[in-house]
Coordinates of C-alpha atoms in Angstrom, one line a residue:
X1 CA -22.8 22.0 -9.2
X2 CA -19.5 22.2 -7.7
X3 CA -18.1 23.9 -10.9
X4 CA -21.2 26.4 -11.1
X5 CA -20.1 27.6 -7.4
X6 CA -16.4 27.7 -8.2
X7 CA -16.9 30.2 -11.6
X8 CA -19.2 32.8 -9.5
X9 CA -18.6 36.2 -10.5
X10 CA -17.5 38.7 -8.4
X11 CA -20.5 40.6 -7.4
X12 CA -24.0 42.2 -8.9
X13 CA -25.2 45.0 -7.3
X14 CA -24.6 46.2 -3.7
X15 CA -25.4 43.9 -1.0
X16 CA -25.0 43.5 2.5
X17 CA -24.5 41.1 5.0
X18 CA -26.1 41.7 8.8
X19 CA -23.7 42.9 11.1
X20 CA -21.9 45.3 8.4
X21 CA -21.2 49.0 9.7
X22 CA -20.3 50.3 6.4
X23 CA -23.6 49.8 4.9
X24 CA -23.9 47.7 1.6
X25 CA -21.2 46.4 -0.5
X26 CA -20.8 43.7 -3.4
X27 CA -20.1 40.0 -2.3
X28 CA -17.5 38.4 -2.9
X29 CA -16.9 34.8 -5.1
X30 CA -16.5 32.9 -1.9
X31 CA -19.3 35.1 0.4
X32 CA -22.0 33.7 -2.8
X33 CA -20.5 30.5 -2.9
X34 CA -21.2 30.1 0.9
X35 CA -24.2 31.4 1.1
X36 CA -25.6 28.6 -1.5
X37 CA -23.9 26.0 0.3
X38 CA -25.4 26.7 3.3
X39 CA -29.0 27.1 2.1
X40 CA -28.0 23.6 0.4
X41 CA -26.9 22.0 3.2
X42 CA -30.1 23.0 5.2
X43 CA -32.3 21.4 2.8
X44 CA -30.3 17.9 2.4
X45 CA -29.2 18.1 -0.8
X46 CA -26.4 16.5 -1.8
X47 CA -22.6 18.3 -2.6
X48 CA -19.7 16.9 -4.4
X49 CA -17.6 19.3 -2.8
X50 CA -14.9 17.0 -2.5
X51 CA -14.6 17.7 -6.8
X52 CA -13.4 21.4 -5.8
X53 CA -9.6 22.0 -5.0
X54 CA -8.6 21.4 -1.6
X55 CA -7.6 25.0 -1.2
X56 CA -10.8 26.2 -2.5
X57 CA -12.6 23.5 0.1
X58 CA -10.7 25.2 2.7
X59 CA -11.7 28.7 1.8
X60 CA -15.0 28.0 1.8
X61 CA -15.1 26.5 5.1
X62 CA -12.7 29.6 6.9
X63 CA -15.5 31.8 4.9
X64 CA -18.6 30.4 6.3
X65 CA -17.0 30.2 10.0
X66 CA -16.7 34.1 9.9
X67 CA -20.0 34.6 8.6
X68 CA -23.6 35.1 10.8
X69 CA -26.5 36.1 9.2
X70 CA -27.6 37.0 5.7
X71 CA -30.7 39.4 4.9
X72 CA -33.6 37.6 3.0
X73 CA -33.2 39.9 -0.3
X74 CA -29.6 39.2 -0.4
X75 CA -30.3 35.7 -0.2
X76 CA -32.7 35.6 -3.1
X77 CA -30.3 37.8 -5.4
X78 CA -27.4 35.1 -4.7
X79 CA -30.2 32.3 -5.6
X80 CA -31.0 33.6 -8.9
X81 CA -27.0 34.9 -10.0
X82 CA -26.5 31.0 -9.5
X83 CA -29.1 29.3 -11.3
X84 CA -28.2 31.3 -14.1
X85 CA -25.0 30.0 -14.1
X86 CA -26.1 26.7 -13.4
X87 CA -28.7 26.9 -16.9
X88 CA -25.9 28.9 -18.5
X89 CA -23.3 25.7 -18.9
X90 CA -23.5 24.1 -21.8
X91 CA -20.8 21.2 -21.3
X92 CA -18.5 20.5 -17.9
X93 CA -15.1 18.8 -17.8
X94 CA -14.2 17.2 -14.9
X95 CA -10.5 19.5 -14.5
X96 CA -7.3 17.8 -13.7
X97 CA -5.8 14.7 -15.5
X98 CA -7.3 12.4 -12.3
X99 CA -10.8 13.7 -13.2
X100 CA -9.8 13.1 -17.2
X101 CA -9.0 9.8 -16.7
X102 CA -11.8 9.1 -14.8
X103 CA -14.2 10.0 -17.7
X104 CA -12.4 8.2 -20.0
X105 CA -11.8 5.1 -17.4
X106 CA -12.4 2.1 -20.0
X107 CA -12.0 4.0 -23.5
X108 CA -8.2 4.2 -23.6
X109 CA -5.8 1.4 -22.8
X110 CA -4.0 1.4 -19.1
X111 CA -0.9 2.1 -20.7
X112 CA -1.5 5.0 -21.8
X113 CA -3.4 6.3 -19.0
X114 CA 0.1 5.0 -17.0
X115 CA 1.9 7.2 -19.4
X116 CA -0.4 10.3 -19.2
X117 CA 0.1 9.6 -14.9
X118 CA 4.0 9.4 -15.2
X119 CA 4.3 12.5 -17.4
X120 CA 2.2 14.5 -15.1
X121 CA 4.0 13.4 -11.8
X122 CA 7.6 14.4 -12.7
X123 CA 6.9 17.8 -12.9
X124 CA 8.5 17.8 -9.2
X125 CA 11.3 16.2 -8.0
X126 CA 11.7 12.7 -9.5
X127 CA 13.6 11.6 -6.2
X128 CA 10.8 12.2 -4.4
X129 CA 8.9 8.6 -5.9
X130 CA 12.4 6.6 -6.2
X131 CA 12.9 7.0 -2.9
X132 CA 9.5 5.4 -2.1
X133 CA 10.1 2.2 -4.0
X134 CA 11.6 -1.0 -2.6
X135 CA 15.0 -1.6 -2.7
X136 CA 14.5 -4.9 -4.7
X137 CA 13.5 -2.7 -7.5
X138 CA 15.7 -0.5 -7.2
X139 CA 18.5 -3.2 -7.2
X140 CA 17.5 -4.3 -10.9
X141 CA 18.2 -0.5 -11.9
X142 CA 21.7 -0.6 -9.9
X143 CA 22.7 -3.5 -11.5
X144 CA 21.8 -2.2 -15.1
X145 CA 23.0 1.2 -14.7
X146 CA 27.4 2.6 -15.0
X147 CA 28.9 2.9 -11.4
X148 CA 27.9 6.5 -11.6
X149 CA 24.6 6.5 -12.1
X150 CA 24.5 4.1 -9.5
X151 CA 26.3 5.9 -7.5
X152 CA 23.9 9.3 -7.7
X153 CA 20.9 6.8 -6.5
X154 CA 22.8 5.3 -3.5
X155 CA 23.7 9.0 -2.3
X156 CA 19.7 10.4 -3.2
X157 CA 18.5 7.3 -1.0
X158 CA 17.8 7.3 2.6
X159 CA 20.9 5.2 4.1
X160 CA 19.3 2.5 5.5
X161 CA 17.9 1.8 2.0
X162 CA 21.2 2.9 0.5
X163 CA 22.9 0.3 2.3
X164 CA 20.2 -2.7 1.4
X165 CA 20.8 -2.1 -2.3
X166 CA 24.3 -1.8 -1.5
X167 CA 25.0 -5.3 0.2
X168 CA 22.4 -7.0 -2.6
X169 CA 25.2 -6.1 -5.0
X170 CA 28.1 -8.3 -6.0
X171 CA 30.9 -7.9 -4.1
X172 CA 33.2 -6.2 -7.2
X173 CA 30.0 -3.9 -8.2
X174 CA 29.4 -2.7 -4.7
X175 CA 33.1 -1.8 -4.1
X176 CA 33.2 -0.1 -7.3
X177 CA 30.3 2.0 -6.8
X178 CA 30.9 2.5 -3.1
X179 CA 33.8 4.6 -4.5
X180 CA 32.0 6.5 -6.9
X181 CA 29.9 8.3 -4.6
X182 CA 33.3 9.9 -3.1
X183 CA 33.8 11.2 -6.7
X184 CA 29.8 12.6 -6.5
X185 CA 30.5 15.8 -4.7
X186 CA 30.4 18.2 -8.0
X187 CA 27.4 17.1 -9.4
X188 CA 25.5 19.6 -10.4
X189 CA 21.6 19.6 -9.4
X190 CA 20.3 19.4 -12.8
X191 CA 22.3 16.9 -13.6
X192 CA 21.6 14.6 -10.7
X193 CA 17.2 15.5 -11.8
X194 CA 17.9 14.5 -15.3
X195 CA 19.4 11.6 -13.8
X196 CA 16.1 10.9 -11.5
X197 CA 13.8 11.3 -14.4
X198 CA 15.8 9.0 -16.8
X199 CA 15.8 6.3 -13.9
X200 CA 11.8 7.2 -12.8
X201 CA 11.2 6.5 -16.3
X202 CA 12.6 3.0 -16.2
X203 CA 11.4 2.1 -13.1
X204 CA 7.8 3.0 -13.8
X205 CA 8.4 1.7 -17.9
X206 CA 6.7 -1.7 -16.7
X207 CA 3.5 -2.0 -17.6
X208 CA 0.6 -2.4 -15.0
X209 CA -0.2 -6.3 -14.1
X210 CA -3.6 -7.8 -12.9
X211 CA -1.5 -9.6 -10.0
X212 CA 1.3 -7.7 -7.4
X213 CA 2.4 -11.4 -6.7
X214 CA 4.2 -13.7 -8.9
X215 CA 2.1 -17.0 -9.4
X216 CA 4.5 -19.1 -7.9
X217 CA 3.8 -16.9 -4.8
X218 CA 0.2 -17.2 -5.5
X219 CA 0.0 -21.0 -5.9
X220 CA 2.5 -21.1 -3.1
X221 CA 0.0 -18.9 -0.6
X222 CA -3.1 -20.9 -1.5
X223 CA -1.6 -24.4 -1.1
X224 CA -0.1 -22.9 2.4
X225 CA -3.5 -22.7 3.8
X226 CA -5.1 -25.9 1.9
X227 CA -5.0 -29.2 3.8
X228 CA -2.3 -31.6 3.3
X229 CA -3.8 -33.8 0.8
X230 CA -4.8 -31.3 -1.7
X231 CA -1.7 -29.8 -1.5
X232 CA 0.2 -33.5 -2.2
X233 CA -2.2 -33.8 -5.1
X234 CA -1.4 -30.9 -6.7
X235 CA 2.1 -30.8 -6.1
X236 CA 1.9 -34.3 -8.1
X237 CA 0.1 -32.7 -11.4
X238 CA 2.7 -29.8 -11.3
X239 CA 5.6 -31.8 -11.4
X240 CA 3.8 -34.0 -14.4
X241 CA 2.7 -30.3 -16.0
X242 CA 5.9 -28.5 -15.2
X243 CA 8.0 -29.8 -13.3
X244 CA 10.5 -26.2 -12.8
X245 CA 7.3 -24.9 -11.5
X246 CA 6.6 -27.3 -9.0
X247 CA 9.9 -27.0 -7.5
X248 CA 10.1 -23.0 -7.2
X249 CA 6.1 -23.6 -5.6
X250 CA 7.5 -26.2 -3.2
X251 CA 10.1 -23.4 -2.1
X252 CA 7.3 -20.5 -1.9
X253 CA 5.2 -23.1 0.2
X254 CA 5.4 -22.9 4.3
X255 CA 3.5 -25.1 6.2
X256 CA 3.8 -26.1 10.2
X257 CA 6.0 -28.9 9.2
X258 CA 8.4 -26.3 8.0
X259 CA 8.7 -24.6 11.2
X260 CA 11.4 -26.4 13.1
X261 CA 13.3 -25.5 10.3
X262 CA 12.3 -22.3 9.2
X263 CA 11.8 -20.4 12.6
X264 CA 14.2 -19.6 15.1
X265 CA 13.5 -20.8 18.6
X266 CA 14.2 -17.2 19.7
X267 CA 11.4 -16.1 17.8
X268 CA 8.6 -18.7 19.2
X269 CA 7.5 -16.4 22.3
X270 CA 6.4 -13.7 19.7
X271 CA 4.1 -16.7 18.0
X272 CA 2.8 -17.7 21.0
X273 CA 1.6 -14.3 21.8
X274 CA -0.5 -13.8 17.8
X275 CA -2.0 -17.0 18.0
X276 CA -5.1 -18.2 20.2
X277 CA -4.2 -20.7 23.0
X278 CA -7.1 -22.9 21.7
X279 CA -5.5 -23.1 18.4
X280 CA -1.9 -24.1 19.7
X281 CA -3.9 -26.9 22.3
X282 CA -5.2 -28.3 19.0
X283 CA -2.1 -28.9 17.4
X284 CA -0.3 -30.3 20.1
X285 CA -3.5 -32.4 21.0
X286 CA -3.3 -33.7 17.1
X287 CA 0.1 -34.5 17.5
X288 CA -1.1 -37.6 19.7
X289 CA -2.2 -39.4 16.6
X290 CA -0.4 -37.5 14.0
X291 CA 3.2 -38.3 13.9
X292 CA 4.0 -35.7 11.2
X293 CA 3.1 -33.3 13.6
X294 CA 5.4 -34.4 16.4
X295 CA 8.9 -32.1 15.7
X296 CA 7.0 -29.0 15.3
X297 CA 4.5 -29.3 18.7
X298 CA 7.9 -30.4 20.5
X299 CA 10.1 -27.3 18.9
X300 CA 7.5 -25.0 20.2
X301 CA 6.8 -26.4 23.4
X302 CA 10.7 -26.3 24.1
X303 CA 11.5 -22.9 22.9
X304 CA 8.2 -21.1 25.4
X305 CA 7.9 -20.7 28.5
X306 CA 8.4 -24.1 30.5
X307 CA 4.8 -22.6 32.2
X308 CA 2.9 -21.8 29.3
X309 CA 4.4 -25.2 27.4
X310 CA 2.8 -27.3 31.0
X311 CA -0.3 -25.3 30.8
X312 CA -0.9 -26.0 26.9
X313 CA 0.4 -30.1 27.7
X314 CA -2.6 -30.3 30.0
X315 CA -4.7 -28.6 28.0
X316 CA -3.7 -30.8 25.2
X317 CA -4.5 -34.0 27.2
X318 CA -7.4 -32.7 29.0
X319 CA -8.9 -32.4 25.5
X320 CA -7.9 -35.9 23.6
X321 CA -8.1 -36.9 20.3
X322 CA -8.7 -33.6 17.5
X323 CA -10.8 -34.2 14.0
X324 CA -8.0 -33.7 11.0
X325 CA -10.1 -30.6 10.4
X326 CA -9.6 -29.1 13.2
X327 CA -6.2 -29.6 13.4
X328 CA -5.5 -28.7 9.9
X329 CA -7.1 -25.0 10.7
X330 CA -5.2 -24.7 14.0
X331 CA -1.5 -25.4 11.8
X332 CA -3.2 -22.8 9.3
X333 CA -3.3 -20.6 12.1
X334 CA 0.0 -21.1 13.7
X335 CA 1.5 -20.6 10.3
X336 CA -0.6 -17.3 9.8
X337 CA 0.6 -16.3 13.0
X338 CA 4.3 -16.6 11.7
X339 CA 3.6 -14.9 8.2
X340 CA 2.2 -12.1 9.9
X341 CA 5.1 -11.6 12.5
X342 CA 7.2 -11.9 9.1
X343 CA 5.7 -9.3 7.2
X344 CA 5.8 -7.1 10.5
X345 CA 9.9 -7.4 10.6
X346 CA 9.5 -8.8 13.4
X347 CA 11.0 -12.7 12.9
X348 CA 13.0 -13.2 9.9
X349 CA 12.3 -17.0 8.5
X350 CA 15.4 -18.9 8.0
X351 CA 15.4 -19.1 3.9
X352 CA 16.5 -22.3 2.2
X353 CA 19.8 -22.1 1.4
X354 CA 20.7 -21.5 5.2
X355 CA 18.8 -24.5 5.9
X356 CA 21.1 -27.3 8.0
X357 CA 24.0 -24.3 8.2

């Protein structure tokens, strides 16, 4: 339907709309099309208008603002032009590669529909999409890549980005391509697009995956959240199944026993504020009975507010002994607490490596 309104013809016969001094005169495409619309619209029918163009979308809308009133006769000579077009169409294609694909969503393999997607969107600039992706991908490219091709990327990034790629770099490779983008001032446009699109093409060469995460940081998330003894018991099978495996999950893993370690004592204020007080009186009540539990209540409570940490003490008391449950969902809860300050920016968990530095 959307299609029969956008391939109106010009006009048939002289017409007029109410309110015209200068007597009839033919309709225009967009004066039809809004004409049917409205009638449409008053009788509840349904439009997939959103199929149209924007533009087109927008015309019609600015067409039937300026419009009033529409004489009965002219009405009924609009009706009729479009249900001949409507009976007149043999076959519709859905226009655009989006609405191709669509159609053909399940009949052709996703990698060539990822193909047909890439070949249409570098008609623009390629920098455009390079500069959207994150600088971890863009490091494997740097790394691949002569000094200066690398050093064309660094200058086309935004410098904040620029300089995370940069200082992921070894030390020699950095240096080296730190000075090539002095030597970048005579490129010549074209050559720094061709660039782009050689370097868009690698970056989008990979093909699509099921999974964004890696499955040690899939294994890793669930057994974050899973109590204790299911995530001993599975740690045991994977290090009898694979034992690499078990010790890159056991690094992806962070659980409230890792928070004296991982967290900064600056940061616990900003913790205390995303999780529910109840929650943070459940683990320090647990901590009564669960020794496990006793270095990451007391790094908390020492790095608040000595106020808050009294309040939460005689909370904790007032409330005495917690089911393991309970407790296990209120840790879950701190720790989703910290995650989400972490994938905020806002805390910055202390990785391995700088563990006991």
């Amino acid at each position: 339907m959307a299609q029969a309104l956008a391939r109106f013809r010009p006009a048939r016969g002289a017409v007029s709309l109410d309110g015209e001094e200068d007597g009839p005169r033919p309709l225009s495409r967009r004066e039809k099309a809004a004409i049917i619309v409205r009638l449409l619209l008053a009788e509840g029918a349904p439009l997939p208008l959103t199929s149209l163009p924007d533009d087109m979308q927008e015309g019609l809308a600015e067409q039937m603002a300026r419009m009033r009133t529409v004489d009965r006769s002219t009405m009924t000579a609009v009706i009729e032009e479009f249900v001949e077009e409507l009976e007149s169409v043999g076959l519709s294609f859905p226009g655009g590669l989006d609405g191709a694909l669509a159609v053909m969503d399940g009949h052709i393999s996703p990698s060539a529909a990822t193909r047909l997607r890439r070949q249409a969107g570098v008609k623009g600039d390629p920098w455009e999409r390079i500069v959207t992706l994150p600088a971890d991908k863009l490091l494997k490219v740097v790394e691949e890549e002569s000094v200066e091709v690398a050093a064309v990327m660094l200058s086309k990034l935004p410098v904040p980005k620029a300089a995370e790629v940069l200082g992921k770099l070894p030390g020699e490779k950095a240096r080296r391509v730190a000075y090539a983008v002095s030597m970048t001032g005579s490129v010549e446009p074209e050559t720094v697009r061709r660039i782009g699109l050689s370097l868009l093409g690698q970056l989008e060469a990979e093909p699509p995956r099921a999974f964004t995460a890696t499955p040690v940081e899939r294994v890793g998330a669930i057994l974050n959240v899973s109590a204790a003894v299911t995530r001993d018991e599975v740690l045991r099978g994977l290090d009898e199944a694979d034992a690499a495996f078990a010790e890159q999950v056991r690094k992806a893993i962070f659980t409230f026993e890792h928070v004296p370690r991982r967290v900064l004592g600056r940061d616990v204020p900003k913790v205390t504020r995303v999780v529910e007080q109840a929650r943070l009186v459940a683990v320090i009540a647990a901590a009564s009975s669960r020794p496990e539990l006793s270095e990451g209540v007391e790094f908390l409570l020492s790095n608040m507010s000595q106020r808050l940490a009294q309040s939460l003490r005689e909370d904790a008391a007032a409330r005495g002994r917690v089911k393991d449950k309970e407790a296990e969902e209120a840790m879950n809860a701190v720790v989703a607490g910290i995650r989400q300050l972490e994938a905020a920016g806002e805390l910055v968990l202390v990785v391995e490596e700088e563990e006991g530095g």
